[in-house]
XYZ file of C-alpha atoms in Angstrom:
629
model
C 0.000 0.000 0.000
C 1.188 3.612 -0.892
C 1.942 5.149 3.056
C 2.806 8.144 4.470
C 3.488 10.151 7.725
C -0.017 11.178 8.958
C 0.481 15.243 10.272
C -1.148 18.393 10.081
C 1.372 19.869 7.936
C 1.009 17.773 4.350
C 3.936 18.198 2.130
C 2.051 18.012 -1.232
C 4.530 18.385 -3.610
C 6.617 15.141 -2.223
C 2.994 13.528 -1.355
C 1.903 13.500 -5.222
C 5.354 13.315 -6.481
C 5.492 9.418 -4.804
C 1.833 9.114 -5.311
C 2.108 9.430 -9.074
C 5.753 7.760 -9.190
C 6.073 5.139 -12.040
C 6.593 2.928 -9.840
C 3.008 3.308 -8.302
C 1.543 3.420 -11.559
C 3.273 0.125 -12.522
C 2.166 -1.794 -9.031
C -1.755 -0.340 -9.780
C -1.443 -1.450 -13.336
C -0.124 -5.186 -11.967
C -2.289 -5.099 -9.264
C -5.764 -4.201 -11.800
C -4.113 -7.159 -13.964
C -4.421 -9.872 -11.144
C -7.768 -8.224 -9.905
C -6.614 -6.676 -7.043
C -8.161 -3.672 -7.417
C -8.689 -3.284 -3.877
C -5.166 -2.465 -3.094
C -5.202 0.463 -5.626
C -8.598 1.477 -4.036
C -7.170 1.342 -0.460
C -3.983 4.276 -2.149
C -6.431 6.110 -3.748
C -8.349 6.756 -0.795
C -5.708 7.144 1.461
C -4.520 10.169 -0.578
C -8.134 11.594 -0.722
C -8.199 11.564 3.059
C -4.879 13.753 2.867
C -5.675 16.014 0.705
C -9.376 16.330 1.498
C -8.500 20.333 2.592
C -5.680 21.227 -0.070
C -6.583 23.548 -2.498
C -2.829 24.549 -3.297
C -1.080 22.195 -5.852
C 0.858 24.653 -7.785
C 3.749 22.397 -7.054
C 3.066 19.723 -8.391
C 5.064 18.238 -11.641
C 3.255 18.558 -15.197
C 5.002 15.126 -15.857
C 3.226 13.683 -12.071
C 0.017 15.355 -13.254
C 0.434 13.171 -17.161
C 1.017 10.310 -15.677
C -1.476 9.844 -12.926
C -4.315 11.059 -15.523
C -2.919 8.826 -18.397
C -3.383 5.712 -15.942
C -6.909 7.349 -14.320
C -8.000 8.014 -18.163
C -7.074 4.253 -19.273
C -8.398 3.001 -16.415
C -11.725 4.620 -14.720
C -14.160 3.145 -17.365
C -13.105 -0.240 -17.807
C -15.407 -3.099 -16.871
C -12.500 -4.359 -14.245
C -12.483 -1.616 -12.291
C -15.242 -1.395 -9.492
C -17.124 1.620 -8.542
C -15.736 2.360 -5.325
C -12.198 2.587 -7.017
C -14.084 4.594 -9.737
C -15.454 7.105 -7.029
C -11.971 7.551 -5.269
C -10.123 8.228 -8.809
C -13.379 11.177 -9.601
C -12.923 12.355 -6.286
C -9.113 12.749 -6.633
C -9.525 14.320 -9.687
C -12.469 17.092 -8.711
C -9.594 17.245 -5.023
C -6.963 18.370 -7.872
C -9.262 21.213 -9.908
C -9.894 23.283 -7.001
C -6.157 24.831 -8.271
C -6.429 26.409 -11.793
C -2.738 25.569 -12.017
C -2.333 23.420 -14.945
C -5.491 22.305 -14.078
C -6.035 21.430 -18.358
C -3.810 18.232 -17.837
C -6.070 16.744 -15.227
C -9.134 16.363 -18.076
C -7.212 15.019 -21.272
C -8.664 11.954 -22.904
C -11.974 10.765 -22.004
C -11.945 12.320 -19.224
C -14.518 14.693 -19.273
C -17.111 13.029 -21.551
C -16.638 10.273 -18.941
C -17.992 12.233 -15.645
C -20.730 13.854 -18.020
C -21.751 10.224 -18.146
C -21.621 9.280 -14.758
C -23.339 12.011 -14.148
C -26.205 10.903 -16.735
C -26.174 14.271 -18.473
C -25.058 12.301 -21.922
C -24.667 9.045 -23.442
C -21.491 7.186 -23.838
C -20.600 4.627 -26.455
C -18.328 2.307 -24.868
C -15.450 0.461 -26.010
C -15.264 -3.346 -25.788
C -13.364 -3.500 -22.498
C -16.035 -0.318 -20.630
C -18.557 -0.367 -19.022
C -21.888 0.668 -20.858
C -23.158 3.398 -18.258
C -22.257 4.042 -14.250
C -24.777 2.466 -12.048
C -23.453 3.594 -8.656
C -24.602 6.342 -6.709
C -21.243 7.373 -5.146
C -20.059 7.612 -8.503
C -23.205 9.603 -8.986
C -22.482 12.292 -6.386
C -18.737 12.301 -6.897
C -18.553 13.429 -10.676
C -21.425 16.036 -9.739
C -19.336 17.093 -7.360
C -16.317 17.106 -9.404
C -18.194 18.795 -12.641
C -18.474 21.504 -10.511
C -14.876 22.254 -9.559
C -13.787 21.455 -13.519
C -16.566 23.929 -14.789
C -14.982 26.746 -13.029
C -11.436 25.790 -13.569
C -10.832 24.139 -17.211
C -11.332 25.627 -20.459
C -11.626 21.510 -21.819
C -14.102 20.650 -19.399
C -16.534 23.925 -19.800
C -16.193 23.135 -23.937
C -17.362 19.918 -22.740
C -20.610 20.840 -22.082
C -22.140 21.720 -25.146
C -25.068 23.119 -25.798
C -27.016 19.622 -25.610
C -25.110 19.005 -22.239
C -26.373 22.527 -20.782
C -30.334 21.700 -22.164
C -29.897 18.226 -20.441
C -28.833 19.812 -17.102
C -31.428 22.158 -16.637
C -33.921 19.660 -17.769
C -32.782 17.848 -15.079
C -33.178 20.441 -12.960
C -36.863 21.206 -13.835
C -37.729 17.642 -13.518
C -35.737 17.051 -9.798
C -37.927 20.297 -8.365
C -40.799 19.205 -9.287
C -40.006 15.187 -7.860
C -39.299 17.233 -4.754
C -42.368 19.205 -4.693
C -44.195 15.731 -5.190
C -42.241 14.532 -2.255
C -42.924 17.817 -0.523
C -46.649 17.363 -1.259
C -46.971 14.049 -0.072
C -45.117 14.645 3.022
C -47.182 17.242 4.097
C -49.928 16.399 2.687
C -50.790 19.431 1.122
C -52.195 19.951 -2.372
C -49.367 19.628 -5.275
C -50.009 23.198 -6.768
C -50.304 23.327 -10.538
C -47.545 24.099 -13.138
C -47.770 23.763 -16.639
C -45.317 21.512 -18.504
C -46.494 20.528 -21.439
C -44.871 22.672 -23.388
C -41.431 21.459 -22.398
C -39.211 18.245 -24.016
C -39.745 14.921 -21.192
C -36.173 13.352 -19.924
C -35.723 10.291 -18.868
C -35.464 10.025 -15.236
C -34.430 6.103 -14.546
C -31.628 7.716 -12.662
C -33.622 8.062 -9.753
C -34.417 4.805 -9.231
C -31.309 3.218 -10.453
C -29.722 5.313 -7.409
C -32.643 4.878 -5.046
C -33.982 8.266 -5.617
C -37.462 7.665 -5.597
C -40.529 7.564 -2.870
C -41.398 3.909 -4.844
C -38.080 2.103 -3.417
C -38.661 4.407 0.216
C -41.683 2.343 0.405
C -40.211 -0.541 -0.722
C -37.338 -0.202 1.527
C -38.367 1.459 4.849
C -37.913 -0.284 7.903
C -37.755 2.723 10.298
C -39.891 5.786 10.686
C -41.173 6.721 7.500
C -41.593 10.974 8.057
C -38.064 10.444 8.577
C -36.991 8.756 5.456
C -39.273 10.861 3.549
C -37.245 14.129 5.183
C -33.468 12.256 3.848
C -35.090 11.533 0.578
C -36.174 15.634 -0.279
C -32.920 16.500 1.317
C -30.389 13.892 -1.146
C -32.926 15.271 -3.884
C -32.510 18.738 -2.952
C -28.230 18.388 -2.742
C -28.265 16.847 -6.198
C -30.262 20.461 -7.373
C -27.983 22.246 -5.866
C -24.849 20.868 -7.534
C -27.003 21.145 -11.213
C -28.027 24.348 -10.409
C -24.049 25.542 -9.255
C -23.355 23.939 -13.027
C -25.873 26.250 -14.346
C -24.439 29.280 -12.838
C -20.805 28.545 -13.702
C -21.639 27.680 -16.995
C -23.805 30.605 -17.728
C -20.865 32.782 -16.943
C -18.038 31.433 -19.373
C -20.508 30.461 -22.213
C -22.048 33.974 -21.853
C -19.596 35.188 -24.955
C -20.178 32.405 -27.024
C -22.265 32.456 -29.748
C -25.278 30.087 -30.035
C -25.357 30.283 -26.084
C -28.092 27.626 -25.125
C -29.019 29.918 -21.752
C -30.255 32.623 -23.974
C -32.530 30.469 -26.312
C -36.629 30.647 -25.435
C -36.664 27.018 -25.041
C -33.595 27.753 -22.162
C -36.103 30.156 -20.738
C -39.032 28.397 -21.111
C -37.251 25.803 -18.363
C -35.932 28.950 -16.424
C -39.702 30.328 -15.513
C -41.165 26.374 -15.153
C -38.195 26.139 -12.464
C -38.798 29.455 -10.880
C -42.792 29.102 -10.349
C -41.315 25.332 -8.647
C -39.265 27.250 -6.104
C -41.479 30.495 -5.798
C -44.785 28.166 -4.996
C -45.626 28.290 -1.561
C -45.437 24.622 -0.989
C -42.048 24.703 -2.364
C -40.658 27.682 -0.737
C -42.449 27.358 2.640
C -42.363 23.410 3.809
C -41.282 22.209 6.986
C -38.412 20.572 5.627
C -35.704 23.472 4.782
C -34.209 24.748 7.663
C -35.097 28.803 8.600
C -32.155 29.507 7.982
C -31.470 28.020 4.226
C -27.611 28.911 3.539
C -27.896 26.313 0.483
C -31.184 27.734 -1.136
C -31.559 26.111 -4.533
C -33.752 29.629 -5.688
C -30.387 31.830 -5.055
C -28.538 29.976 -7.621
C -31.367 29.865 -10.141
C -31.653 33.789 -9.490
C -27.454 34.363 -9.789
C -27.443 32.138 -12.640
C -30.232 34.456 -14.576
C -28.400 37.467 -13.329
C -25.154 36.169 -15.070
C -27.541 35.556 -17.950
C -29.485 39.054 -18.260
C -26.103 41.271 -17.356
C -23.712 39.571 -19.974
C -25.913 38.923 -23.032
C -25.748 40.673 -26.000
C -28.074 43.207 -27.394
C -29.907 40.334 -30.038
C -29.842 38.203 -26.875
C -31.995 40.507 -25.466
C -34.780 41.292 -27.188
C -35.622 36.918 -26.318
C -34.753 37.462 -22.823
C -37.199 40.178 -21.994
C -39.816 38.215 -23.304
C -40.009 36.308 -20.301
C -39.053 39.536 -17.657
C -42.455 39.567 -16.525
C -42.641 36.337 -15.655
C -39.303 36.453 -13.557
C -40.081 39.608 -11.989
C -43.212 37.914 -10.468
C -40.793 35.220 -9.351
C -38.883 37.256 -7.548
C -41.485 39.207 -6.302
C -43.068 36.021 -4.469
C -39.755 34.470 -2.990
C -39.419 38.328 -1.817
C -42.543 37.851 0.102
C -42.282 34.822 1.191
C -38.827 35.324 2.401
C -39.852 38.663 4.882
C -41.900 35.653 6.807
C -37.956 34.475 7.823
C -35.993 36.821 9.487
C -33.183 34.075 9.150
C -33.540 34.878 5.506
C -33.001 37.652 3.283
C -33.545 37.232 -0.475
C -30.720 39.333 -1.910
C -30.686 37.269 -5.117
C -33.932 38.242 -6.365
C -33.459 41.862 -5.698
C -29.899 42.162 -7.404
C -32.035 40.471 -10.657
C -34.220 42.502 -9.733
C -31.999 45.687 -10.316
C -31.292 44.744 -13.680
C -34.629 45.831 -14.533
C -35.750 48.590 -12.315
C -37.895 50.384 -15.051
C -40.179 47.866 -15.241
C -40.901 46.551 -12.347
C -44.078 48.935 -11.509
C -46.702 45.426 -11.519
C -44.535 44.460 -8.274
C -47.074 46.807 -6.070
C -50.832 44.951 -7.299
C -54.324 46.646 -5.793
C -55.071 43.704 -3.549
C -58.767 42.338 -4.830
C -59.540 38.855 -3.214
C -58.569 37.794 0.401
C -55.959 34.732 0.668
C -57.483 31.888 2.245
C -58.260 32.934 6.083
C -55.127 31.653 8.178
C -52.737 30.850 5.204
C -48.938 32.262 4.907
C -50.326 34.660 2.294
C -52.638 35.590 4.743
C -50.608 36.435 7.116
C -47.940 38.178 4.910
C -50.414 39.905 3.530
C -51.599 41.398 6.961
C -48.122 42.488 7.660
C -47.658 44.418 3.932
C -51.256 45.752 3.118
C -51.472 49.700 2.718
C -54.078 51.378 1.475
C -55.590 47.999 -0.619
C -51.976 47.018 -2.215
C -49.427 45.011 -1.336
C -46.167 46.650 -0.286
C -44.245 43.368 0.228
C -40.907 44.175 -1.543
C -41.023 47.830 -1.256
C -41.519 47.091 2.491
C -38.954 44.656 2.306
C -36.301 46.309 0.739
C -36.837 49.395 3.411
C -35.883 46.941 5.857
C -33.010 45.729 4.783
C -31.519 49.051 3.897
C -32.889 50.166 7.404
C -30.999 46.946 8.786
C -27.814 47.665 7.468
C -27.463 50.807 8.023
C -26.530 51.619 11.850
C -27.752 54.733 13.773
C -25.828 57.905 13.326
C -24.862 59.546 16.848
C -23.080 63.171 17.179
C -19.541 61.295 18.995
C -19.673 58.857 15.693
C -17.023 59.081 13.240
C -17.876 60.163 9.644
C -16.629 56.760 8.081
C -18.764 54.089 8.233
C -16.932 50.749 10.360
C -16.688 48.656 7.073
C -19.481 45.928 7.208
C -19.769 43.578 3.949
C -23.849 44.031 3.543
C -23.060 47.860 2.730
C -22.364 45.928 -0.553
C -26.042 45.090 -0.872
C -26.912 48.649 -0.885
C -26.569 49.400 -4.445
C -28.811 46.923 -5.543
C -31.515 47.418 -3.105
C -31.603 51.168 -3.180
C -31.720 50.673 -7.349
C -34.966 48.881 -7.334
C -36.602 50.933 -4.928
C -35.827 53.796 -6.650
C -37.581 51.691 -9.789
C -39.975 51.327 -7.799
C -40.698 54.858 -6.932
C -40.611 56.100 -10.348
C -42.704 53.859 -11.775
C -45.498 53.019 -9.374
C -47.258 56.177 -7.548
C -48.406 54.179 -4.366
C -45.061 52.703 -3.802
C -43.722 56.321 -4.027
C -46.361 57.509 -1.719
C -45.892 54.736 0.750
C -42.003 54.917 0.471
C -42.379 58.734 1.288
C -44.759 57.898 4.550
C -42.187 55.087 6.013
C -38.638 57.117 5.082
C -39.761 60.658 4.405
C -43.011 61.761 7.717
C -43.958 65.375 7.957
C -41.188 67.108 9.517
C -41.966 67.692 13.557
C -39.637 70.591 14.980
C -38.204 67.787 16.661
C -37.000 66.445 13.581
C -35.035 69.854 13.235
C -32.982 70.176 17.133
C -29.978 68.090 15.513
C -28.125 67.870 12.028
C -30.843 65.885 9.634
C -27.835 63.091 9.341
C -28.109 62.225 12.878
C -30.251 59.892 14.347
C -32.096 56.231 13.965
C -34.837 57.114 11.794
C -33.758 55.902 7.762
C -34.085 59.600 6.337
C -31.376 60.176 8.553
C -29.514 57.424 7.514
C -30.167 57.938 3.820
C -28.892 61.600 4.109
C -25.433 60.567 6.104
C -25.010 57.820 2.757
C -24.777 61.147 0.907
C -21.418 62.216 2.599
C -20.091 59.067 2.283
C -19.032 58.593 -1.406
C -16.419 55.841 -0.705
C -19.450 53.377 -0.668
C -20.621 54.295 -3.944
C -24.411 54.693 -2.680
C -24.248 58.521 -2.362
C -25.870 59.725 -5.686
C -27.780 56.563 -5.209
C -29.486 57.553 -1.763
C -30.019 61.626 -3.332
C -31.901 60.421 -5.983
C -34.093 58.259 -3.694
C -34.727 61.238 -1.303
C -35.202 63.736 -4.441
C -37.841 61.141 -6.211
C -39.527 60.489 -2.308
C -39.532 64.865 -2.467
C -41.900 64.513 -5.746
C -38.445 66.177 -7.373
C -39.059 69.395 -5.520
C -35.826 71.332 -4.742
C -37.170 73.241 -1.748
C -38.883 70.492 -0.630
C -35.203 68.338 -1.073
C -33.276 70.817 0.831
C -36.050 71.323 4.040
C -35.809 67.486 4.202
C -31.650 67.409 3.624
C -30.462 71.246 4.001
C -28.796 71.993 1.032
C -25.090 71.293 2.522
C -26.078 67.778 1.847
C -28.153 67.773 -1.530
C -26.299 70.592 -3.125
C -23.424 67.819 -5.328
C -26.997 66.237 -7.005
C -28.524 69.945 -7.600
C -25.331 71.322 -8.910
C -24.923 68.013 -11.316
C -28.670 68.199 -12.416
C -28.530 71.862 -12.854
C -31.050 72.409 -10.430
C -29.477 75.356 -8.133
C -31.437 77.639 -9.973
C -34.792 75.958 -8.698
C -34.039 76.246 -5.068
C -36.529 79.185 -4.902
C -39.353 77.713 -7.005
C -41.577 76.607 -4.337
C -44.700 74.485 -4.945
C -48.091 75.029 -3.165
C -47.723 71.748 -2.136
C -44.202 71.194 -0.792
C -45.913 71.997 2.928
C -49.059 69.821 2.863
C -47.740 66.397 3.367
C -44.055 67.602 4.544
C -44.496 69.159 7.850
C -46.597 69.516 11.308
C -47.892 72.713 12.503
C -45.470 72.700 15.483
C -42.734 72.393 12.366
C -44.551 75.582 10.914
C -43.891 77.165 14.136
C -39.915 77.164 14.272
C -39.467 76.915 10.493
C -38.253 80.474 10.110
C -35.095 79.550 12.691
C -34.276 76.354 10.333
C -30.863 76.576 8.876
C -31.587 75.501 5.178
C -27.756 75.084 4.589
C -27.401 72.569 7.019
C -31.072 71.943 7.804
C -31.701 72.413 11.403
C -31.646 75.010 14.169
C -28.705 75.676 15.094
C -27.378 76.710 18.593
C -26.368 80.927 18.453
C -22.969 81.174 19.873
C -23.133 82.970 22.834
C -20.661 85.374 22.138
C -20.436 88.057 19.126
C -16.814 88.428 18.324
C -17.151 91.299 15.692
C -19.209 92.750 19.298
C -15.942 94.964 20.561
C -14.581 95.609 16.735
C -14.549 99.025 15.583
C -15.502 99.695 12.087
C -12.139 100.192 10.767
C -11.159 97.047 12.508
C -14.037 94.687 10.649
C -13.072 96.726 7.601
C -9.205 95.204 8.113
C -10.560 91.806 8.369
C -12.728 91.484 5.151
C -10.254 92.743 2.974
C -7.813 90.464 4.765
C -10.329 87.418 3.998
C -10.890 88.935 0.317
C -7.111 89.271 -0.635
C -6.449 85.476 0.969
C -9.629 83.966 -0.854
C -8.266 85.909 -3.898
C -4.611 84.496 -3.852
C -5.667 80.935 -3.083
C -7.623 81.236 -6.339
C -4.684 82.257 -8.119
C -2.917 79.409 -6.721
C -5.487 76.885 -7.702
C -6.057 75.812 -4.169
C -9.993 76.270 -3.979
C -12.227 77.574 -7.228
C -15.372 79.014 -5.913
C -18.297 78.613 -8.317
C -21.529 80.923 -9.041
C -24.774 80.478 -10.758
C -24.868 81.326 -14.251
C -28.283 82.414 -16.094
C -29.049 78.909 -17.047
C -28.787 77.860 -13.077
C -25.988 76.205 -13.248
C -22.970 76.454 -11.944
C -19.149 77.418 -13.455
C -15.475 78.620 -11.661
C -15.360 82.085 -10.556
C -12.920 83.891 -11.934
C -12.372 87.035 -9.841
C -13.253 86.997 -6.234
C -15.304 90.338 -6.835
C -17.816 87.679 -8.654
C -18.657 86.589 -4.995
C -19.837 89.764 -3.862
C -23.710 89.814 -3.461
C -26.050 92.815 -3.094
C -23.320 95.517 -3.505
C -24.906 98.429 -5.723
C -21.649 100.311 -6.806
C -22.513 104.495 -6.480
C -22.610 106.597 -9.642
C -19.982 108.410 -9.635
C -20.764 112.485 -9.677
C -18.100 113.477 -11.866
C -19.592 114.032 -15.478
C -18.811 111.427 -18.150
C -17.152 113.514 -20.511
C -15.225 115.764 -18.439
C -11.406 115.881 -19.207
C-alpha cells in the first residue's frame, strides 16, 4: 500500500510526487491485472483523506500530473475496475481542480465526456473493455461534485458541455424540483399546486431509481420511521439540485460570450420560468423541511445564474430574454414575500435580478382584490404588507433591509462608516426601490410615509444626518461617497420629495443635496416653491420654528453665545474682510480652492475674480460728469 506520515502539515509536492511515481503506476497497473483492485482502491483513498482540505497544488510536476491522468483516463471506465475505485479516482480528480494551475492536464482523454456520463447528463458509447453506463450512486455524487470544480477551472471541461449538455442539465433540474415538490406534497400532505409543462421536451429520469432516488423504493425499503426517510429523501434530492443548479451558474458565466449560447434560447427560458414558479410556490418555498435559515437555497442559484444571464448577453440576446421579464419579476417578487416571513432569511438574489430591470418593475405593487385563504402564509404576509388595498411586500422589504444595514448615526460617531460587507447590498436594493418609486405612484407615496413623515420641529434640534430614523440614515449615505451609494441615496430622497428642490433641501439642508442639484442643474430651482411642498411635509409645530431652520445645514442651530465682531470698531471689521478677500483671492490664483456661481441657465461654473462673490453691492454713480477731461 502507498503510506505516508499522517500530520497536520502535508507536504504536497513530495505527497503526489510518490503518489504518481512510475513505480506506483506500474504496481496499480499489476495489481488491476491480477484483480486486485482493492489495493489500488485502499492508495487512492488514502490520498483523498490527505488532501481532502488542499486547495494549493501549484507544485506539483506537469510530468506527475500526465502520468497519474494517463493511468486514471485508461483506467476509470473499464469493466475491471469497481465503482468504489471509480469514485476515489473522480474524487481525486475534482480534489486536484480546485487549483487552476495546470489544471487542463487533469481532463485530457476521455476524461470529461466520462464524468458527463456518470453524471447521466449524456450518453457514452463504450469500447469493448467499458462499461456501458455508471450504475453507482457514489459515482453519482462524486462526478457532480467534481463537474463543478472542472466547470470553473478548465477551459476543456466547460467546452465539454455543449449546448445539448447545458439543455440536459437544466432539464434535469426542472424535472428534480418538481419530484421534490411531489415529495414535498406528499409529506405534508398538502395539495401539489399546478404548473404547466407541457410545453417542455420529457427526460428520462431512470436515474432516480437506479440510485434509489425515488418515494417507490422508500416504500419498498423502509424499515424505520417513515416521516423520517421521507425528510433524507427531499434532502439527497434537494443536494443533487444544488450541484445542477451551481453547473448552471458557472456555466452561464463562461458560455455567456459564445455564440449560439443555449441559456439565452426561449426554449432555455421556457425551463428557467417552469423552475422558478417550482421554487417560488408556496409549498415549495415554505415546507417544513428546509431549515429557517437556508444557507444552500436552490432559488439563489437559479436567481445568480439568470443574473449572469441578463447582465452579460448581447443586445440580439436581449430582445428573447425580456420576453419572459415579466414572468421572472413575479418570481422574484413572491420568494421576496415569502422570504420577509424568515428573518433568518433575506432574499438578496432576487433583488440584485431585480436591479437589472428597475424600469419595469411597476406590476410588483398589485391593488389587492380577493382575500388569501383565512389563516394561510399569504394571509398572514399579507396582513403584515397591506397599505391602502396594495401590497407593499418588496417595497416594504427592501426598506428593511436598507434600514438593517445601516446603523444609527450619533453626534460622537465618526464620519466613516466601520466597514461591514452588507453595505455591498446597498446598491442593488436602493436601485430597485428607486424603480420602484418612479414607476409606481403608491409605492412612491408609501415609500415617502415610512422614510420621508412630515417634519416635527423635533425632527429639526440636531443635524438631519443624525439619528435612527432611515431619512437620517439615507442623508449621512450622501457624505459618504467611498461606498458608492451617495448619488444613489439623493436620488431616492429627491424622487420620495416629488423632485421638488425646496422640498429636497427642508428634508436634507442643502449642505447635503447641493453635489446632485449642482450636477442636475437644479441650483437655480431652489426658490421655485410648490403650493404643495408643505401639505404632506411638515406639522404645525414644524410651521412654528421653520423660520429659525438653517436651510444650509437643515436644522436650528445653537447661536454662539458670544459676538466676536461685538468689541470691533468699524475700521477694525473693515481690516478683516479685505484680509479674507485678498487670501480667498490668492488661493484662487494658486489653484487651491475655485469658488463657483450660478450662471443664467442655473448652473454652476469657476469664478474667476473673487469680486464675482460679492452679493447685493450696488456700486454708487460716480458724480463726476462722463465727458469731463
Amino acid at each position: 500500500m502507498f503510506s505516508f506520515e499522517s500530520q497536520d502539515d502535508v507536504d504536497v509536492s513530495n505527497l503526489l510526487h510518490d503518489f504518481s511515481s512510475s513505480k506506483n503506476i506500474l504496481k496499480w497497473e499489476n495489481n488491476l491485472r491480477n484483480n486486485n483492485s482493492e489495493a489500488v482502491f485502499q492508495d487512492f483513498e488514502e490520498i483523498n483523506k490527505k488532501l481532502l482540505h488542499q486547495t494549493n497544488f501549484k507544485d506539483y510536476s506537469s510530468g506527475g500530473r500526465i502520468s497519474l491522468v494517463n493511468f486514471i483516463n485508461a483506467n476509470i471506465h473499464k469493466k475491471t475496475t469497481p465503482s468504489f475505485l471509480r469514485a476515489e479516482m473522480v474524487k481525486l480528480i475534482r480534489i486536484l481542480s480546485r487549483d487552476k494551475f495546470e489544471v487542463e492536464l487533469l481532463f485530457i482523454g476521455k476524461i470529461p465526456n466520462y464524468l458527463l456520463s456518470y453524471a447521466c447528463f449524456t450518453k457514452y458509447s463504450p469500447e469493448n473493455d467499458e462499461i456501458e453506463e455508471n450504475d453507482d450512486k457514489t459515482v453519482y455524487l462524486e462526478s457532480l461534485k467534481c463537474l463543478t470544480n472542472s466547470f470553473y477551472s478548465s477551459k476543456t471541461s466547460q467546452d465539454s458541455a455543449t449546448n445539448e449538455v447545458s439543455a440536459s442539465i437544466l432539464q434535469t433540474i426542472r424535472v428534480l424540483s418538481l419530484k421534490i415538490l411531489d415529495e414535498i406534497c406528499n409529506y405534508t400532505n398538502i395539495v401539489k399546486p399546478i404548473i404547466d409543462v407541457d410545453e417542455l421536451p420529457s427526460i428520462n429520469v431512470d436515474f432516480l431509481k437506479k440510485f434509489y432516488l425515488d418515494s417507490c423504493h422508500l416504500i419498498e425499503t423502509s424499515k424505520g420511521n417513515t416521516k423520517e426517510n421521507a425528510i433524507n429523501l427531499i434532502n439527497d434530492l434537494h443536494n443533487i439540485l444544488f450541484l445542477m443548479l451551481k453547473h448552471v451558474f458557472i456555466l452561464s458565466f463562461h458560455k455567456s460570450k459564445q455564440p449560439n449560447n443555449y441559456f439565452v434560447t426561449e426554449e432555455a427560458l421556457r425551463e428557467f420560468i417552469v423552475i422558478g414558479k417550482i421554487f417560488s410556490s408556496s409549498a415549495y418555498y415554505n415546507n417544513v423541511v428546509w431549515p429557517r435559515k437556508f444557507d444552500n437555497n436552490p432559488w439563489s442559484q437559479y436567481f445568480r445564474s439568470l443574473f449572469n444571464i441578463y447582465n452579460l448577453s448581447d443586445a440580439k440576446s436581449m430582445e428573447i430574454i425580456n420576453k419572459f421579464r415579466g414572468s421572472l419579476i413575479e418570481i422574484c417578487s413572491d420568494i421576496i414575500n415569502y422570504g420577509s416571513q424568515y428573518s433568518e432569511r433575506r432574499e438578496q438574489d432576487a433583488i440584485n435580478l431585480l436591479a437589472a430591470f428597475p424600469d419595469h418593475i411597476a406590476c410588483i405593487v398589485k391593488k389587492v382584490r380577493d382575500s388569501p385563504p383565512k389563516g394561510s402564509l399569504d394571509e398572514v404576509r399579507l396582513q403584515k404588507h397591506l397599505w391602502n388595498g396594495f401590497d407593499m411586500g418588496v417595497p416594504s422589504e427592501i426598506v428593511k433591509i436598507i434600514d438593517d444595514i445601516l446603523p444609527p448615526v450619533t453626534e460622537d460617531q465618526p464620519k466613516i462608516y466601520t466597514y461591514n460587507p452588507l453595505i455591498e447590498l446597498l446598491p442593488a436594493n436602493l436601485t430597485v426601490l428607486i424603480g420602484l418609486c418612479r414607476s409606481s405612484k403608491e409605492a412612491r407615496r408609501y415609500c415617502r410615509e415610512v422614510i420621508l413623515p412630515p417634519l416635527t420641529s423635533k425632527d429639526v434640534q440636531q443635524r438631519p444626518d443624525i439619528g435612527k430614523g432611515l431619512r437620517n440614515k439615507l442623508i449621512r449615505l450622501i457624505s459618504q461617497p467611498e461606498l458608492q451609494t451617495d448619488r444613489l441615496s439623493t436620488e431616492l430622497l429627491f424622487i420620495l420629495c416629488k423632485k421638488s428642490v425646496p422640498r429636497l433641501i427642508k428634508y436634507t439642508g442643502l449642505g447635503n443635496c447641493a453635489g446632485l442639484l449642482a450636477n442636475s442643474g437644479l441650483l437655480g430651482k431652489i426658490n421655485e416653491k410648490k403650493s404643495s411642498d408643505s401639505e404632506d411635509s411638515e406639522t404645525e409645530d414644524y410651521k412654528s420654528i421653520e423660520d429659525q431652520v438653517n436651510p444650509v445645514t437643515g436644522y436650528i442651530e445653537k447661536q454662539p453665545t458670544t459676538n466676536i465682531f461685538e468689541n470691533m470698531s468699524e475700521g477694525q471689521k473693515e481690516y478683516e474682510a479685505v484680509k479674507l478677500a485678498n487670501a480667498l483671492h490668492k488661493m484662487m490664483d494658486l489653484g487651491i480652492v475655485s469658488p463657483a456661481v450660478i450662471d443664467e441657465k442655473g448652473t454652476t461654473r469657476a469664478a474667476t475674480s473673487v469680486m464675482e462673490l460679492v452679493k447685493d453691492i450696488h456700486l454708487k454713480e460716480s458724480d463726476t460728469d462722463s465727458n469731463s477731461d
